[in-house]
Coordinates of C-alpha atoms and ligand atoms in Angstrom, one line a residue:
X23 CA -17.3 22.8 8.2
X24 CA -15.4 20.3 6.4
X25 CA -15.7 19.2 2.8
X26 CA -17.0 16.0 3.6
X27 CA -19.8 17.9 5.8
X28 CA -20.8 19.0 2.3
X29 CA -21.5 15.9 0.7
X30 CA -25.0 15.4 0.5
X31 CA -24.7 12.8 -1.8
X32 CA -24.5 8.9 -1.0
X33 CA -21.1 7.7 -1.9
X34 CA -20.7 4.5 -3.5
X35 CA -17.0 2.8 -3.0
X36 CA -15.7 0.0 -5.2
X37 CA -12.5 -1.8 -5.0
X38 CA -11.2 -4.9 -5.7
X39 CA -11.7 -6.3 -1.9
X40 CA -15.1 -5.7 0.1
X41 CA -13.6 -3.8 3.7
X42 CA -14.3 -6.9 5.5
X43 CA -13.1 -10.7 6.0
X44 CA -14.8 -13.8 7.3
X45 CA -13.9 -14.9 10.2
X46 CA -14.8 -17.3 12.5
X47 CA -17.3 -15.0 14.5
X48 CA -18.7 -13.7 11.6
X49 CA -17.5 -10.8 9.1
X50 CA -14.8 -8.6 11.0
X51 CA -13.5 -5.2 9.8
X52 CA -10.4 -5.6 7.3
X53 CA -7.6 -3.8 9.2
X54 CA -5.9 -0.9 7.5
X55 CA -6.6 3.4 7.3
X56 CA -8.2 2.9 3.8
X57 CA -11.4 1.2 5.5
X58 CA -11.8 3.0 8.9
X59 CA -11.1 6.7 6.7
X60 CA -13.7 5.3 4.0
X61 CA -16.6 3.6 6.7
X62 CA -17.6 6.4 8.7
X63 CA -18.1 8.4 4.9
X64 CA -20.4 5.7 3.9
X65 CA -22.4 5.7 7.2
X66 CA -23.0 9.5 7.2
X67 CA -24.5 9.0 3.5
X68 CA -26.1 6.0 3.2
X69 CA -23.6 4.8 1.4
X70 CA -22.1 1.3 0.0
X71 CA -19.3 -0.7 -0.6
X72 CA -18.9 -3.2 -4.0
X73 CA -16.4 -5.5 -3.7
X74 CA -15.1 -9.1 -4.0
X75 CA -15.2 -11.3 -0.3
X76 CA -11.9 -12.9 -0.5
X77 CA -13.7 -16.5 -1.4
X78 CA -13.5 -18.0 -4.7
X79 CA -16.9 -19.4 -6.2
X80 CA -19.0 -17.4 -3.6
X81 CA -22.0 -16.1 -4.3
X82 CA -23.1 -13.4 -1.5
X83 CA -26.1 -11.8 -1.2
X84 CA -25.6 -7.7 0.0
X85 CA -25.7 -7.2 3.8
X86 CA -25.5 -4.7 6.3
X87 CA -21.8 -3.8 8.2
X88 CA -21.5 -1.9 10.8
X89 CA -24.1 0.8 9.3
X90 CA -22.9 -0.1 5.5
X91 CA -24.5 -1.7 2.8
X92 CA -21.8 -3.9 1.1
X93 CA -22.6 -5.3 -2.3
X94 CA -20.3 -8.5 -2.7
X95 CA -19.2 -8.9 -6.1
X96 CA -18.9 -13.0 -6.8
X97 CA -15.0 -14.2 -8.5
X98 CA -14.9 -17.9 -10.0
X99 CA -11.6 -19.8 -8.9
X100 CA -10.4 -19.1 -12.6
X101 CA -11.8 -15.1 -12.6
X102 CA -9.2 -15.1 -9.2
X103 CA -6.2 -16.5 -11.4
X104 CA -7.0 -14.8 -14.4
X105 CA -8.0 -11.6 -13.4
X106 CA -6.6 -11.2 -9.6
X107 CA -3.4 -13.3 -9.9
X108 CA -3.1 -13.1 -13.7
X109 CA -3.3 -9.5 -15.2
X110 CA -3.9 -7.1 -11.6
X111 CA -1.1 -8.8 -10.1
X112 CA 1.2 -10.3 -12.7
X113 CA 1.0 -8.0 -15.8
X114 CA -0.1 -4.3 -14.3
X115 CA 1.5 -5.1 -10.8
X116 CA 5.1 -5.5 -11.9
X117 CA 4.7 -3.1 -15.2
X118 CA 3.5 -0.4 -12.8
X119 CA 6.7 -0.6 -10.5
X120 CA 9.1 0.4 -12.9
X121 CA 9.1 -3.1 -14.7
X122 CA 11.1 -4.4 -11.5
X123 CA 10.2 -8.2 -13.1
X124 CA 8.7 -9.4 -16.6
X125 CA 5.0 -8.7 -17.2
X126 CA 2.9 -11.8 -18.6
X127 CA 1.0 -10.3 -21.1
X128 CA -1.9 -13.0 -21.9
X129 CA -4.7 -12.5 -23.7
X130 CA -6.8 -15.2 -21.2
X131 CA -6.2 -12.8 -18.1
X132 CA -7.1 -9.5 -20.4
X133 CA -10.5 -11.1 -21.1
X134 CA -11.2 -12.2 -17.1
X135 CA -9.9 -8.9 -16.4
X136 CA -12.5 -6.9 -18.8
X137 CA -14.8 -9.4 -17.5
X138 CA -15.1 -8.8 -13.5
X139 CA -14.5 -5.0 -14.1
X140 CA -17.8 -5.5 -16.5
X141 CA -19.4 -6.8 -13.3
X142 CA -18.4 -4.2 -11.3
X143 CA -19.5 -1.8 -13.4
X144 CA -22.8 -3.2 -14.2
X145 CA -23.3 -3.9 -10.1
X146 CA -22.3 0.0 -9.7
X147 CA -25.2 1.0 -12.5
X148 CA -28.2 -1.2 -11.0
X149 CA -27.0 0.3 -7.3
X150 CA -25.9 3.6 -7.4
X151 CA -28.8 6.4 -6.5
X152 CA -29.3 9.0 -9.3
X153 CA -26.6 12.0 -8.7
X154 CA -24.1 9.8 -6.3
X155 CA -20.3 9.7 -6.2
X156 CA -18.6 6.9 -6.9
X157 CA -15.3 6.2 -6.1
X158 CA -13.6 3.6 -7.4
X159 CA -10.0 2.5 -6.1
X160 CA -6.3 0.9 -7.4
X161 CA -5.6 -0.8 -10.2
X162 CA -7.6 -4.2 -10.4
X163 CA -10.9 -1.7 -11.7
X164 CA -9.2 0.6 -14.2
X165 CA -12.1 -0.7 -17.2
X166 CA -14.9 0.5 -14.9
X167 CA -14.9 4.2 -15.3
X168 CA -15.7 4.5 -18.6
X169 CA -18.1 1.4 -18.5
X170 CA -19.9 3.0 -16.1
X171 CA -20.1 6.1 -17.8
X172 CA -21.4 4.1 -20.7
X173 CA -24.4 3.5 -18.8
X174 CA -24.8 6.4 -16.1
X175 CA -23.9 10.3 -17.1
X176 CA -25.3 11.0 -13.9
X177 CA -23.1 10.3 -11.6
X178 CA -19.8 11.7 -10.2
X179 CA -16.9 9.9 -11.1
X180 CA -13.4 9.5 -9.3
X181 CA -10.5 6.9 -9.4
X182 CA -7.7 6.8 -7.0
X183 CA -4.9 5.0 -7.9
X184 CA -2.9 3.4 -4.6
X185 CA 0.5 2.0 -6.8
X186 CA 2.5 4.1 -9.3
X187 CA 1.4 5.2 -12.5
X188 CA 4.0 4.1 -14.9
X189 CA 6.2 6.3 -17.5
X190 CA 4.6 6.4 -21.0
X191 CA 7.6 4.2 -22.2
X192 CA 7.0 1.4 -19.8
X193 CA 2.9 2.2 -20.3
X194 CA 3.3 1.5 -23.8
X195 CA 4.7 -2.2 -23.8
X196 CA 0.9 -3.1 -22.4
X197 CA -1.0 -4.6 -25.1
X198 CA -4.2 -3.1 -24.5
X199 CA -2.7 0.3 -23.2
X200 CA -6.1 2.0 -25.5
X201 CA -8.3 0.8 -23.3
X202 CA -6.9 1.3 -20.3
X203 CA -6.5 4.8 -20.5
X204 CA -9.8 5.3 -22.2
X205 CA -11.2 3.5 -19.5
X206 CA -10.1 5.9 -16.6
X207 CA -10.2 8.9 -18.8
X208 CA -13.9 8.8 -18.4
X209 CA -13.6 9.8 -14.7
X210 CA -14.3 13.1 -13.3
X211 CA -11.2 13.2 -11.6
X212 CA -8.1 10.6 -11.4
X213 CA -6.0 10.6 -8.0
X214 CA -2.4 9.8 -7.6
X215 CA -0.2 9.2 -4.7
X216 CA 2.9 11.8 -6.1
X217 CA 2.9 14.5 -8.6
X218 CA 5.3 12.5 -11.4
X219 CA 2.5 9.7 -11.1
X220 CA -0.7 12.5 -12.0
X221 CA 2.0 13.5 -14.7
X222 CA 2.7 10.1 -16.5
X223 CA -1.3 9.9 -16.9
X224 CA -1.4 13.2 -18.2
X225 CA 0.8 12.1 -20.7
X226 CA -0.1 8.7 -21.9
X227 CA -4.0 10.1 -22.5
X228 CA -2.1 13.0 -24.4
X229 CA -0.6 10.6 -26.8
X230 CA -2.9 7.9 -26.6
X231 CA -6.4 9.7 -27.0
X232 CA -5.2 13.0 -27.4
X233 CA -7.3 14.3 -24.4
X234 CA -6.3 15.9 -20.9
X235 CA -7.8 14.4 -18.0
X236 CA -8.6 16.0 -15.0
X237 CA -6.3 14.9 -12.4
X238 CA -4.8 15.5 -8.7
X239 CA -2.2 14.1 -6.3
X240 CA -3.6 13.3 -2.9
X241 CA -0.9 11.3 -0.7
X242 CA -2.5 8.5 1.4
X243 CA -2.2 8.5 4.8
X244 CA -2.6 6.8 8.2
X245 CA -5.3 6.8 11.2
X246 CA -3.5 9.4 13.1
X247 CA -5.2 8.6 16.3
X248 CA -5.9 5.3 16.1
X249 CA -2.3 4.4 15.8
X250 CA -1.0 7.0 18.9
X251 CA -4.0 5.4 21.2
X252 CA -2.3 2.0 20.7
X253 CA 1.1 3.4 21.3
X254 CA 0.5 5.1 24.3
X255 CA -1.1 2.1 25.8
X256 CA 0.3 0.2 28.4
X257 CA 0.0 -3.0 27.3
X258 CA 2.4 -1.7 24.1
X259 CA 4.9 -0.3 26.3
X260 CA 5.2 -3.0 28.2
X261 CA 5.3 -5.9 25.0
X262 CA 7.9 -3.9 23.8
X263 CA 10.1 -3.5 26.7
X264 CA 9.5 -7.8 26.4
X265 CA 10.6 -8.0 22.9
X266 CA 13.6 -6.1 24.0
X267 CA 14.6 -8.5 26.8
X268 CA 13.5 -11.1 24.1
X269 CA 16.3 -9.7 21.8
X270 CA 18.9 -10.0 23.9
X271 CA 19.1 -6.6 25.1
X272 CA 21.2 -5.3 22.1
X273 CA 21.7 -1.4 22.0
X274 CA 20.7 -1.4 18.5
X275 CA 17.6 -2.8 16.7
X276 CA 17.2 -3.2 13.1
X277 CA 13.4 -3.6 11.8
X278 CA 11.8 -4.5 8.6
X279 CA 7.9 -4.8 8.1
X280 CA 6.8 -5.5 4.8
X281 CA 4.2 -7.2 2.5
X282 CA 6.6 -10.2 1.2
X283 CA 6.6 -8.2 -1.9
X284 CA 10.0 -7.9 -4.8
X285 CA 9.2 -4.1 -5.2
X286 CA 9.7 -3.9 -0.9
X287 CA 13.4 -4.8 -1.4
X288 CA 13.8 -6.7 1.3
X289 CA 16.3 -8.7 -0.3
X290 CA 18.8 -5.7 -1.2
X291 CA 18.3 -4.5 2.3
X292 CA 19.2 -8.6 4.0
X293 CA 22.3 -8.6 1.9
X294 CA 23.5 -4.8 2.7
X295 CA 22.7 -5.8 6.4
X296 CA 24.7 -9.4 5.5
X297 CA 27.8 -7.0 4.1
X298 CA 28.0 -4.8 7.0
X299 CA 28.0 -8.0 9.3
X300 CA 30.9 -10.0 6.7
X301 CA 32.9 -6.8 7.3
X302 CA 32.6 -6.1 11.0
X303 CA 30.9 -2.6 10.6
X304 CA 28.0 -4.1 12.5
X305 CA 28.4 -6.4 15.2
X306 CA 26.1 -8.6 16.6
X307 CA 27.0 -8.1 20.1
X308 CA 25.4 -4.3 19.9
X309 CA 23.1 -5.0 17.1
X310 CA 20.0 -7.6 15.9
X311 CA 18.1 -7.0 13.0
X312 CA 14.0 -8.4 12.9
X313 CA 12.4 -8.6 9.5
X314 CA 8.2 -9.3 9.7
X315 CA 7.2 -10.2 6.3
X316 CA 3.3 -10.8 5.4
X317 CA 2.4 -14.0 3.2
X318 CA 0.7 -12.5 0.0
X319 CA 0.2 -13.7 -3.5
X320 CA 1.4 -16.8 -3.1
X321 CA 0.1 -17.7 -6.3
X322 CA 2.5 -15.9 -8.4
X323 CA 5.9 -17.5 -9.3
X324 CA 7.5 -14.4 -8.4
X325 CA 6.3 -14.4 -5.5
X326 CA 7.6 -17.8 -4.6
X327 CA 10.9 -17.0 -6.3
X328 CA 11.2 -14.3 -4.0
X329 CA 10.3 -15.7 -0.5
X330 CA 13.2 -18.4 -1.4
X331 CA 15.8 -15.9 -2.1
X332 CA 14.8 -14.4 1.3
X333 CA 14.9 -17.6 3.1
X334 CA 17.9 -18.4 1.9
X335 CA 19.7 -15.0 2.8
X336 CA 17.6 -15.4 6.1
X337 CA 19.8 -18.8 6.8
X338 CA 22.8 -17.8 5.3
X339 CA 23.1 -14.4 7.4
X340 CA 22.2 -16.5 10.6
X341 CA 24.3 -19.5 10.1
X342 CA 27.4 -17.5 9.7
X343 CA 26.7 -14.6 12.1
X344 CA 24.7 -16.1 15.1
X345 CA 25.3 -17.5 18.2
X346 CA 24.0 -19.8 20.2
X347 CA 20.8 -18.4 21.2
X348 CA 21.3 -15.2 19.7
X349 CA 20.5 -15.2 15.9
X350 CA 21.7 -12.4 13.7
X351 CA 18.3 -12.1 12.1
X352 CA 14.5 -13.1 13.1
X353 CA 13.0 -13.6 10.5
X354 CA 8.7 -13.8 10.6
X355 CA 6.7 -14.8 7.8
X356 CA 3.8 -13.5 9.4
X357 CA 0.7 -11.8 9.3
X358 CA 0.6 -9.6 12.6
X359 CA -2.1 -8.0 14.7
X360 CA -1.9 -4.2 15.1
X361 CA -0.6 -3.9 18.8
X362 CA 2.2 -6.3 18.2
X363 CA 3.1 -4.4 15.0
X364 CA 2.7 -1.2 17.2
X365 CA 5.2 -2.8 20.0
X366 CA 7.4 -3.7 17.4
X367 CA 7.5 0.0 16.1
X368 CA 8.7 0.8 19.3
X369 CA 11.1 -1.3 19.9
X370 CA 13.3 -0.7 16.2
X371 CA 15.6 1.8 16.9
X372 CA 16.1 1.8 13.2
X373 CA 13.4 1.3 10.7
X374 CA 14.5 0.3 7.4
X375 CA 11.7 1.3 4.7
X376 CA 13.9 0.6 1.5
X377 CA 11.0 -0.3 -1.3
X378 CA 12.7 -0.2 -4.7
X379 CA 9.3 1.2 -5.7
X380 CA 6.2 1.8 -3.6
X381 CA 3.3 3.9 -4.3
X382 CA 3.2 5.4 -0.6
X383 CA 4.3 3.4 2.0
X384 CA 2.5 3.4 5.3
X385 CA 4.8 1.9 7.4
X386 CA 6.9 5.0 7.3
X387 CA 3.7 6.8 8.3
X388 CA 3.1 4.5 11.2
X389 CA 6.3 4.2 12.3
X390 CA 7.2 7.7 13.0
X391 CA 3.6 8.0 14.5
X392 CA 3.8 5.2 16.7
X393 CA 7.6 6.7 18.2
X394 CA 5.6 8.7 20.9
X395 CA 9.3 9.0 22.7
X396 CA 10.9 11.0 19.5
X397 CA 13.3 8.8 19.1
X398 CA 14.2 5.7 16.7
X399 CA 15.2 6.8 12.8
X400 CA 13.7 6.1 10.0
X401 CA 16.3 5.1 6.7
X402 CA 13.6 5.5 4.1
X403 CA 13.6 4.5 0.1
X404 CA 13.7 7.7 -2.5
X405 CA 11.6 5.6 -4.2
X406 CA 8.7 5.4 -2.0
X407 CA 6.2 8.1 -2.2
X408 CA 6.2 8.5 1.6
X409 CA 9.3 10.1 0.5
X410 CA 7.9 13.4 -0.8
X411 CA 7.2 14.0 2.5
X412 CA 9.2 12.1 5.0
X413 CA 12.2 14.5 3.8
X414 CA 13.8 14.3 7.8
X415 CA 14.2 10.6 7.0
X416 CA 17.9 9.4 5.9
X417 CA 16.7 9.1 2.4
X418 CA 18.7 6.6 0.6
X419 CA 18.3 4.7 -3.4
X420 CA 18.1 1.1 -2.6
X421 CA 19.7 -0.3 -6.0
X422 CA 22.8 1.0 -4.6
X423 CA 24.3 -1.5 -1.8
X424 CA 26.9 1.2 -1.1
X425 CA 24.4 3.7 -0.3
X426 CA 21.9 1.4 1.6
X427 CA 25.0 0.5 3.9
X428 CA 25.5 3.9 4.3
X429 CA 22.6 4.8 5.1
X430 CA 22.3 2.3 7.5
X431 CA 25.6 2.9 9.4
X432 CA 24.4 6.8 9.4
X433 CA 20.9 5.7 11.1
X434 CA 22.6 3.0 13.9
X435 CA 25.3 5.9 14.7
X436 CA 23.0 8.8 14.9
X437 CA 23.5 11.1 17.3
X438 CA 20.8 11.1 20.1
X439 CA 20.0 14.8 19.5
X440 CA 19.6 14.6 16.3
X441 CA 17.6 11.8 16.3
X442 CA 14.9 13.5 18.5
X443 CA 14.7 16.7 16.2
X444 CA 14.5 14.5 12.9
X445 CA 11.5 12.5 14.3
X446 CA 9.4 15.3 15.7
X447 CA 9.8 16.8 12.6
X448 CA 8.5 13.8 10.9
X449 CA 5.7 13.5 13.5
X450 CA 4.6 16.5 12.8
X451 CA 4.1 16.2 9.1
X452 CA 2.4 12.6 9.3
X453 CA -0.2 14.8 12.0
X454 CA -1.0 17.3 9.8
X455 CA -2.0 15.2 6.9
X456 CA -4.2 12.1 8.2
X457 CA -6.5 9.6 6.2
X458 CA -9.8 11.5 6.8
X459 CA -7.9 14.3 5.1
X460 CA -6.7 12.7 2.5
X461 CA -10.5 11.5 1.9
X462 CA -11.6 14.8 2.1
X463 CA -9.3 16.4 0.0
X464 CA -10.1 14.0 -2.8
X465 CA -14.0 14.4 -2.5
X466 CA -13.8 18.1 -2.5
X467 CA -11.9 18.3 -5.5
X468 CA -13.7 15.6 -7.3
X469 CA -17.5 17.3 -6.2
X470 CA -16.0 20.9 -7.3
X471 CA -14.5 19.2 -10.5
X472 CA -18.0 17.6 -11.5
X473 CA -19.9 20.9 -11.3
X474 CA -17.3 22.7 -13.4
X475 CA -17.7 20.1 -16.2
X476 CA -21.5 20.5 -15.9
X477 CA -21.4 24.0 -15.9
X478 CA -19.0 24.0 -19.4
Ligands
ADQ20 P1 1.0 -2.1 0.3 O1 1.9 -2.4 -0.8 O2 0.3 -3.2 1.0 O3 -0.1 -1.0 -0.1 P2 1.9 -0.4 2.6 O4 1.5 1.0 2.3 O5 3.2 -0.4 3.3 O6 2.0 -1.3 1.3 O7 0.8 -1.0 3.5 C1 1.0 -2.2 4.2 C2 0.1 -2.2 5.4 O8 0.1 -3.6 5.8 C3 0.5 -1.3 6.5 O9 -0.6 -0.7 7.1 C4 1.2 -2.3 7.5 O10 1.0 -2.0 8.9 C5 0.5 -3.6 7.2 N1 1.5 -4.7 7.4 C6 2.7 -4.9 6.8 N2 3.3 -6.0 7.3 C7 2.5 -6.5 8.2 C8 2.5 -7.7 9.0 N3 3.5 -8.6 9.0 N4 1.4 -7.9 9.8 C9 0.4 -7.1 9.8 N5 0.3 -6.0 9.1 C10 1.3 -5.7 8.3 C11 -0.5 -0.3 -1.3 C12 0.6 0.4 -2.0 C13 1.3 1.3 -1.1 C14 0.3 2.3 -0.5 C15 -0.9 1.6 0.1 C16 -2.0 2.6 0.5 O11 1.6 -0.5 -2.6 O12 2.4 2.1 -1.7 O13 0.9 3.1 0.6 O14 -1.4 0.7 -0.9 O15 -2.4 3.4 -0.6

């Protein structure tokens, strides 16, 4: 029997985004391993989901999903600047990846912030049966722990945190660093993607409130079998074989799917591919490179700075090194559906993952899972988290063009043998840890933590 069999309690999930979207037909399931590993939990136990819709000044009255109550939690166009845009995604969001670009610190975006976590909290109180678990997820919702607590000793009490936790010297610049910590310290347990991450909590609420929290590392994962189903399918095979006609044929594909994000480093990796192309160490007769890159925060000004400097590399690299109906580089700035992403997987023969900082990094997961052949390699960022794992990847620091075209060169001339036993390796690691046990790992330390604490 499984942890999870164990839980007799309903779970209660909060996190910034409620697991669905609207879409013309109605509300659809957002896609992703967090929601289908987290549904089935809150259907076995009566569970619910508290969240925000996606729509600014929407008020939404709780419904039923798919066997799930979800409690929608209402933002004001100003809460989704201050709060959302303001201090989740333009203070904690840059501070928490390693300071990669200046934090706003503004005292306007603290207060939405303390605000909507308030609501949260207070939504979690009125909802939550006596004795539940709530679990409350990522950075936007770091207040609501200990507000909660404030309110309900009952209940049990764990955090997972899906982006780095930062250094206690970078921690520190934060303003309002007190609360913070004081506000997840209150949880039963705190959950990090890596070790170092579980440490540099440790550490801040050691200096901060001079207090040791209880906390674990649980690497996210991937739907295992959702993601092999697709690949094997037909249909996939036979849109990738297309996209390779598409291409031109070329012996060697270069892929890059990524949130349009400055902590991806997609930029870094354009202009190591632009370097090897200036030199002649790649040559676009053998080789193409395709870069997907999803439209998010567009609010933020670094955002927008960002998706220029890509743009312009992406017309630079083409205008110099394409031909006549053969670009260089194809470039998407695009949202994609799952089996084109999966076809895609299968047709880069090289995968560049090269995040300057990432929490996890699921590509890398469903990259290796979708290659059902064993073949394609995977060039992968030392400062991902995927790469605690991924160790059969060509591991490579991506602030270092010298190493990145390395790296790259190493993956494109990769010996055929050795590019089978690296990826079943990989396969096989990514198979034995899936998102249901990654769920299950957390709940069964965070149910066996609460009873200790009762018990002393
Ligand atoms: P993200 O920063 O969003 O997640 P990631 O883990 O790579 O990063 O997840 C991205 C997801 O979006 C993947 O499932 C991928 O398939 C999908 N995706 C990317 N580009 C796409 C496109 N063009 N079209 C459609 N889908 C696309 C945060 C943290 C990560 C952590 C996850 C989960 O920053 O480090 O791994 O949460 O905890």
């Amino acid at each position: 029997m499984s942890a999870v069999d164990n839980i007799e309690v309903p779970l209660v999930v909060a996190a910034n985004r409620l697991p669905v979207m609207r879409s013309q037909s109605g509300w659809t399931a957002s896609p992703g391993g967090l929601v289908r590993a987290l549904m089935p939990l809150l259907r076995e136990t009566g569970g619910t989901w508290v969240g925000w819709s996606g729509e600014a000044d929407h008020d939404e009255e709780p419904f039923d999903y798919d066997g799930v109550r979800l409690e929608p939690i209402a933002l004001s166009s100003s809460e989704v600047q201050n709060y959302y845009e303001g201090f989740s995604n333009d203070t904690l969001w840059p501070l928490y990846h390693d300071a990669l670009r200046d934090s706003t610190y503004n005292f306007l975006h603290w207060e939405a912030y303390e605000a909507v976590n308030r609501r949260f909290a207070d939504t979690l109180a009125d909802i939550t049966p006596e004795g539940a678990i709530v679990w409350v997820h990522d950075y936007h919702l770091q207040l609501v722990p200990r507000m909660l607590r404030e309110k309900r000793q009952d209940v049990q009490l764990g955090f997972f945190f899906h982006i780095p936790f930062p250094p206690t010297e970078l921690f520190m610049r934060l303003p309002w660093r007190t609360e913070i910590a004081a506000g997840l310290a209150a949880c039963d347990l705190v959950g990090f993607q890596r070790s170092i991450n579980a440490a540099n909590f440790v550490s801040v609420c050691e200096e901060l409130l001079g207090e040791r929290p209880h906390v674990g590392s649980f690497p996210i994962s991937i739907d295992v079998a959702e993601l092999e189903a697709v690949a094997a399918g037909r249909a996939t095979r036979q849109l990738s074989n297309r996209y390779r006609t598409r291409l031109g044929e070329p012996e060697v594909v270069l892929l890059g799917v990524d949130r349009l994000d400055y902590t991806k480093g997609i930029s870094q990796r354009l202009r190591a591919y632009q370097s090897l192309l200036a030199d002649a160490t790649l040559d676009t007769e053998r080789c193409v490179m395709v870069q997907v890159a999803t439209p998010t925060r567009e609010g933020v000004e670094h955002y927008q700075n960002e998706r220029h400097e890509i743009e312009q590399l992406v017309g630079e690299i083409n205008g110099v090194h394409g031909r006549l109906g053969y670009p260089a580089l194809h470039y998407l700035y695009q949202s994609l559906p799952l089996d084109v992403l999966v076809a895609l997987y299968r047709t880069g023969d090289v995968m560049l993952v090269t995040p300057l900082r990432d929490g996890m990094n699921l590509v890398a997961k469903e990259y290796v899972t979708t290659r059902l052949d064993n073949d394609g390699v995977l060039v992968l960022s030392e400062f991902a988290g995927a790469a605690d794992e991924l160790t059969d990847a060509v591991l490579v620091n991506p602030h270092d063009e010298k190493a990145l075209r390395d790296a790259i060169v190493s993956a494109v001339e990769m010996h055929r043998y050795e590019r089978r036993e690296r990826m079943q390796r990989l396969r096989e690691v990514v198979r034995g840890s899936d998102v249901q046990g990654w769920a299950e790992r957390f709940l069964a330390d965070l149910t066996g933590s609460h009873s200790l604490d009762v018990d002393e």
